């Protein structure tokens, strides 16, 4: 089974990173249906940048946003995504420090990890992990979200990326 999946990996590819804020990797969270639309969460990871050009520190930054899928050929395909992060990590409360077994810092991250969406009327709430220690919710207007997703800048087709 897995050999066939690896050979056909490009066919099953869901999303690719496009922007500097998702340069290292991306990850997909939950899918939720709202009316006829299927919306999902995803995050991008990049290094923090210092004030000096092309110099990175060891902090990873996790930022999150929302995408929309349509079912095509029995598979979910991303058709639109907010290309600017909707959820960003701001402040020390978003910092997560990982320590190895010798007590040395293994990684420093600033994390705002969007994990789920809740809808009620014309409002949506994104539930995210702040620094992987606390949960927070932020609301947004669904008409605004739909308008943003329908902007040509946010159209997406993984086969054309």
PDB file of C-alpha atoms in Angstrom:
ATOM      1  CA  UNK A   1       0.000   0.000   0.000  1.00  0.00           C
ATOM      2  CA  UNK A   2       2.611   2.584   1.054  1.00  0.00           C
ATOM      3  CA  UNK A   3       4.897   1.915  -1.914  1.00  0.00           C
ATOM      4  CA  UNK A   4       2.015   2.796  -4.230  1.00  0.00           C
ATOM      5  CA  UNK A   5       1.211   5.906  -2.180  1.00  0.00           C
ATOM      6  CA  UNK A   6       4.821   7.123  -2.275  1.00  0.00           C
ATOM      7  CA  UNK A   7       5.028   6.620  -6.045  1.00  0.00           C
ATOM      8  CA  UNK A   8       1.771   8.580  -6.421  1.00  0.00           C
ATOM      9  CA  UNK A   9       2.622  11.194  -3.782  1.00  0.00           C
ATOM     10  CA  UNK A  10       2.199  14.128  -6.173  1.00  0.00           C
ATOM     11  CA  UNK A  11      -1.380  13.020  -6.941  1.00  0.00           C
ATOM     12  CA  UNK A  12      -2.251  13.012  -3.246  1.00  0.00           C
ATOM     13  CA  UNK A  13      -0.477  16.252  -2.366  1.00  0.00           C
ATOM     14  CA  UNK A  14      -2.853  18.530  -0.505  1.00  0.00           C
ATOM     15  CA  UNK A  15      -0.953  21.818  -0.189  1.00  0.00           C
ATOM     16  CA  UNK A  16       2.551  23.243  -0.769  1.00  0.00           C
ATOM     17  CA  UNK A  17       4.301  26.156   0.966  1.00  0.00           C
ATOM     18  CA  UNK A  18       4.340  29.360  -1.102  1.00  0.00           C
ATOM     19  CA  UNK A  19       5.381  32.267   1.103  1.00  0.00           C
ATOM     20  CA  UNK A  20       8.320  33.111   3.400  1.00  0.00           C
ATOM     21  CA  UNK A  21       6.174  32.722   6.524  1.00  0.00           C
ATOM     22  CA  UNK A  22       5.676  29.026   5.678  1.00  0.00           C
ATOM     23  CA  UNK A  23       9.123  28.368   4.240  1.00  0.00           C
ATOM     24  CA  UNK A  24      10.167  25.407   6.409  1.00  0.00           C
ATOM     25  CA  UNK A  25       6.977  23.361   6.426  1.00  0.00           C
ATOM     26  CA  UNK A  26       3.201  23.450   6.584  1.00  0.00           C
ATOM     27  CA  UNK A  27       0.662  21.326   8.414  1.00  0.00           C
ATOM     28  CA  UNK A  28      -3.072  20.838   8.121  1.00  0.00           C
ATOM     29  CA  UNK A  29      -5.528  20.723  11.011  1.00  0.00           C
ATOM     30  CA  UNK A  30      -9.263  20.103  11.023  1.00  0.00           C
ATOM     31  CA  UNK A  31     -11.955  20.394   8.328  1.00  0.00           C
ATOM     32  CA  UNK A  32     -15.390  21.851   9.158  1.00  0.00           C
ATOM     33  CA  UNK A  33     -18.487  22.260   7.007  1.00  0.00           C
ATOM     34  CA  UNK A  34     -20.428  25.546   7.103  1.00  0.00           C
ATOM     35  CA  UNK A  35     -23.377  25.477   4.741  1.00  0.00           C
ATOM     36  CA  UNK A  36     -22.038  24.454   1.329  1.00  0.00           C
ATOM     37  CA  UNK A  37     -18.455  25.391   2.184  1.00  0.00           C
ATOM     38  CA  UNK A  38     -15.785  23.143   3.683  1.00  0.00           C
ATOM     39  CA  UNK A  39     -13.176  25.142   5.618  1.00  0.00           C
ATOM     40  CA  UNK A  40      -9.992  23.941   7.238  1.00  0.00           C
ATOM     41  CA  UNK A  41      -7.083  25.097   9.343  1.00  0.00           C
ATOM     42  CA  UNK A  42      -3.390  25.022   8.477  1.00  0.00           C
ATOM     43  CA  UNK A  43      -0.140  26.422   9.805  1.00  0.00           C
ATOM     44  CA  UNK A  44       3.152  27.495   8.324  1.00  0.00           C
ATOM     45  CA  UNK A  45       6.581  27.424   9.967  1.00  0.00           C
ATOM     46  CA  UNK A  46       9.516  29.755   9.358  1.00  0.00           C
ATOM     47  CA  UNK A  47      12.595  30.969  11.180  1.00  0.00           C
ATOM     48  CA  UNK A  48      12.552  34.294  12.978  1.00  0.00           C
ATOM     49  CA  UNK A  49      14.683  36.904  11.277  1.00  0.00           C
ATOM     50  CA  UNK A  50      17.018  39.310  12.981  1.00  0.00           C
ATOM     51  CA  UNK A  51      17.451  42.907  11.886  1.00  0.00           C
ATOM     52  CA  UNK A  52      20.400  41.780   9.765  1.00  0.00           C
ATOM     53  CA  UNK A  53      19.684  40.527   6.289  1.00  0.00           C
ATOM     54  CA  UNK A  54      19.627  36.733   5.851  1.00  0.00           C
ATOM     55  CA  UNK A  55      20.634  36.087   9.452  1.00  0.00           C
ATOM     56  CA  UNK A  56      18.365  33.707  11.298  1.00  0.00           C
ATOM     57  CA  UNK A  57      18.121  32.883  14.952  1.00  0.00           C
ATOM     58  CA  UNK A  58      17.002  29.501  16.213  1.00  0.00           C
ATOM     59  CA  UNK A  59      13.410  30.508  16.926  1.00  0.00           C
ATOM     60  CA  UNK A  60      10.769  28.848  14.837  1.00  0.00           C
ATOM     61  CA  UNK A  61       7.560  30.782  14.197  1.00  0.00           C
ATOM     62  CA  UNK A  62       4.243  29.005  13.757  1.00  0.00           C
ATOM     63  CA  UNK A  63       1.471  31.060  12.124  1.00  0.00           C
ATOM     64  CA  UNK A  64      -1.943  29.843  11.057  1.00  0.00           C
ATOM     65  CA  UNK A  65      -4.678  30.503   8.568  1.00  0.00           C
ATOM     66  CA  UNK A  66      -7.821  29.080   6.931  1.00  0.00           C
ATOM     67  CA  UNK A  67      -8.390  27.313   3.604  1.00  0.00           C
ATOM     68  CA  UNK A  68     -11.396  26.078   1.619  1.00  0.00           C
ATOM     69  CA  UNK A  69     -11.707  22.707  -0.111  1.00  0.00           C
ATOM     70  CA  UNK A  70     -13.961  21.142  -2.722  1.00  0.00           C
ATOM     71  CA  UNK A  71     -14.273  17.405  -3.275  1.00  0.00           C
ATOM     72  CA  UNK A  72     -12.860  16.418  -6.680  1.00  0.00           C
ATOM     73  CA  UNK A  73     -12.380  12.831  -7.813  1.00  0.00           C
ATOM     74  CA  UNK A  74     -13.252  11.594  -4.341  1.00  0.00           C
ATOM     75  CA  UNK A  75     -10.540  13.696  -2.656  1.00  0.00           C
ATOM     76  CA  UNK A  76     -10.503  17.061  -0.925  1.00  0.00           C
ATOM     77  CA  UNK A  77      -8.678  19.683  -3.019  1.00  0.00           C
ATOM     78  CA  UNK A  78      -7.701  23.092  -1.684  1.00  0.00           C
ATOM     79  CA  UNK A  79      -9.260  25.732  -3.942  1.00  0.00           C
ATOM     80  CA  UNK A  80      -8.620  28.843  -1.826  1.00  0.00           C
ATOM     81  CA  UNK A  81      -6.543  29.761   1.178  1.00  0.00           C
ATOM     82  CA  UNK A  82      -5.856  32.927   3.120  1.00  0.00           C
ATOM     83  CA  UNK A  83      -2.285  33.530   2.057  1.00  0.00           C
ATOM     84  CA  UNK A  84      -1.627  35.988   4.851  1.00  0.00           C
ATOM     85  CA  UNK A  85      -1.676  34.407   8.309  1.00  0.00           C
ATOM     86  CA  UNK A  86      -4.878  35.033  10.239  1.00  0.00           C
ATOM     87  CA  UNK A  87      -3.340  33.933  13.555  1.00  0.00           C
ATOM     88  CA  UNK A  88       0.145  35.084  14.539  1.00  0.00           C
ATOM     89  CA  UNK A  89       2.259  34.621  17.608  1.00  0.00           C
ATOM     90  CA  UNK A  90       2.775  37.921  19.392  1.00  0.00           C
ATOM     91  CA  UNK A  91       4.418  38.310  22.768  1.00  0.00           C
ATOM     92  CA  UNK A  92       6.317  36.098  25.167  1.00  0.00           C
ATOM     93  CA  UNK A  93       3.222  34.076  26.114  1.00  0.00           C
ATOM     94  CA  UNK A  94       3.523  32.377  22.714  1.00  0.00           C
ATOM     95  CA  UNK A  95       7.064  31.175  23.348  1.00  0.00           C
ATOM     96  CA  UNK A  96       7.674  27.464  23.740  1.00  0.00           C
ATOM     97  CA  UNK A  97      11.150  26.269  24.727  1.00  0.00           C
ATOM     98  CA  UNK A  98      12.001  22.600  24.226  1.00  0.00           C
ATOM     99  CA  UNK A  99      14.713  21.157  26.466  1.00  0.00           C
ATOM    100  CA  UNK A 100      16.591  17.939  25.678  1.00  0.00           C
ATOM    101  CA  UNK A 101      17.429  15.224  28.206  1.00  0.00           C
ATOM    102  CA  UNK A 102      20.717  16.973  29.123  1.00  0.00           C
ATOM    103  CA  UNK A 103      18.949  20.211  29.986  1.00  0.00           C
ATOM    104  CA  UNK A 104      20.089  22.073  26.865  1.00  0.00           C
ATOM    105  CA  UNK A 105      17.678  24.123  24.802  1.00  0.00           C
ATOM    106  CA  UNK A 106      16.763  22.046  21.759  1.00  0.00           C
ATOM    107  CA  UNK A 107      14.399  24.521  20.125  1.00  0.00           C
ATOM    108  CA  UNK A 108      12.781  27.883  20.753  1.00  0.00           C
ATOM    109  CA  UNK A 109       9.448  28.394  19.072  1.00  0.00           C
ATOM    110  CA  UNK A 110       6.803  31.057  18.930  1.00  0.00           C
ATOM    111  CA  UNK A 111       3.596  29.135  18.445  1.00  0.00           C
ATOM    112  CA  UNK A 112       0.037  30.054  17.535  1.00  0.00           C
ATOM    113  CA  UNK A 113      -1.274  26.765  16.278  1.00  0.00           C
ATOM    114  CA  UNK A 114      -4.813  26.964  14.865  1.00  0.00           C
ATOM    115  CA  UNK A 115      -6.453  23.601  15.537  1.00  0.00           C
ATOM    116  CA  UNK A 116     -10.190  23.988  15.014  1.00  0.00           C
ATOM    117  CA  UNK A 117     -13.041  26.204  13.825  1.00  0.00           C
ATOM    118  CA  UNK A 118     -16.457  26.824  15.388  1.00  0.00           C
ATOM    119  CA  UNK A 119     -19.332  28.566  13.577  1.00  0.00           C
ATOM    120  CA  UNK A 120     -22.444  30.286  14.905  1.00  0.00           C
ATOM    121  CA  UNK A 121     -24.545  32.440  12.576  1.00  0.00           C
ATOM    122  CA  UNK A 122     -22.285  34.879  10.731  1.00  0.00           C
ATOM    123  CA  UNK A 123     -19.374  34.491  13.179  1.00  0.00           C
ATOM    124  CA  UNK A 124     -16.526  32.049  13.264  1.00  0.00           C
ATOM    125  CA  UNK A 125     -14.045  31.315  16.033  1.00  0.00           C
ATOM    126  CA  UNK A 126     -10.594  29.917  15.562  1.00  0.00           C
ATOM    127  CA  UNK A 127      -9.342  27.818  18.471  1.00  0.00           C
ATOM    128  CA  UNK A 128      -5.580  27.890  18.737  1.00  0.00           C
ATOM    129  CA  UNK A 129      -2.811  26.745  21.035  1.00  0.00           C
ATOM    130  CA  UNK A 130      -0.842  29.642  22.499  1.00  0.00           C
ATOM    131  CA  UNK A 131       2.722  28.476  23.074  1.00  0.00           C
ATOM    132  CA  UNK A 132       1.361  24.914  23.276  1.00  0.00           C
ATOM    133  CA  UNK A 133       0.365  25.686  26.888  1.00  0.00           C
ATOM    134  CA  UNK A 134      -2.996  27.438  26.662  1.00  0.00           C
ATOM    135  CA  UNK A 135      -5.952  27.537  24.321  1.00  0.00           C
ATOM    136  CA  UNK A 136      -7.354  30.767  22.981  1.00  0.00           C
ATOM    137  CA  UNK A 137     -10.238  31.683  20.717  1.00  0.00           C
ATOM    138  CA  UNK A 138     -10.449  34.565  18.278  1.00  0.00           C
ATOM    139  CA  UNK A 139     -13.557  35.506  16.386  1.00  0.00           C
ATOM    140  CA  UNK A 140     -13.974  36.675  12.810  1.00  0.00           C
ATOM    141  CA  UNK A 141     -16.832  37.618  10.521  1.00  0.00           C
ATOM    142  CA  UNK A 142     -17.783  34.824   8.111  1.00  0.00           C
ATOM    143  CA  UNK A 143     -18.875  37.285   5.353  1.00  0.00           C
ATOM    144  CA  UNK A 144     -15.409  38.899   5.652  1.00  0.00           C
ATOM    145  CA  UNK A 145     -13.711  35.477   5.515  1.00  0.00           C
ATOM    146  CA  UNK A 146     -15.688  34.441   2.414  1.00  0.00           C
ATOM    147  CA  UNK A 147     -14.893  37.740   0.691  1.00  0.00           C
ATOM    148  CA  UNK A 148     -11.185  37.333   1.450  1.00  0.00           C
ATOM    149  CA  UNK A 149     -11.121  33.708   0.289  1.00  0.00           C
ATOM    150  CA  UNK A 150     -12.752  34.710  -3.003  1.00  0.00           C
ATOM    151  CA  UNK A 151     -10.115  37.345  -3.749  1.00  0.00           C
ATOM    152  CA  UNK A 152      -7.950  36.226  -6.732  1.00  0.00           C
ATOM    153  CA  UNK A 153      -4.801  36.451  -4.547  1.00  0.00           C
ATOM    154  CA  UNK A 154      -6.151  33.582  -2.432  1.00  0.00           C
ATOM    155  CA  UNK A 155      -7.065  31.168  -5.249  1.00  0.00           C
ATOM    156  CA  UNK A 156      -5.085  27.949  -5.045  1.00  0.00           C
ATOM    157  CA  UNK A 157      -4.440  24.848  -7.122  1.00  0.00           C
ATOM    158  CA  UNK A 158      -1.689  22.556  -5.832  1.00  0.00           C
ATOM    159  CA  UNK A 159      -1.135  21.178  -9.347  1.00  0.00           C
ATOM    160  CA  UNK A 160      -0.136  24.637 -10.602  1.00  0.00           C
ATOM    161  CA  UNK A 161       2.147  25.566  -7.714  1.00  0.00           C
TER     162      UNK A 161
END
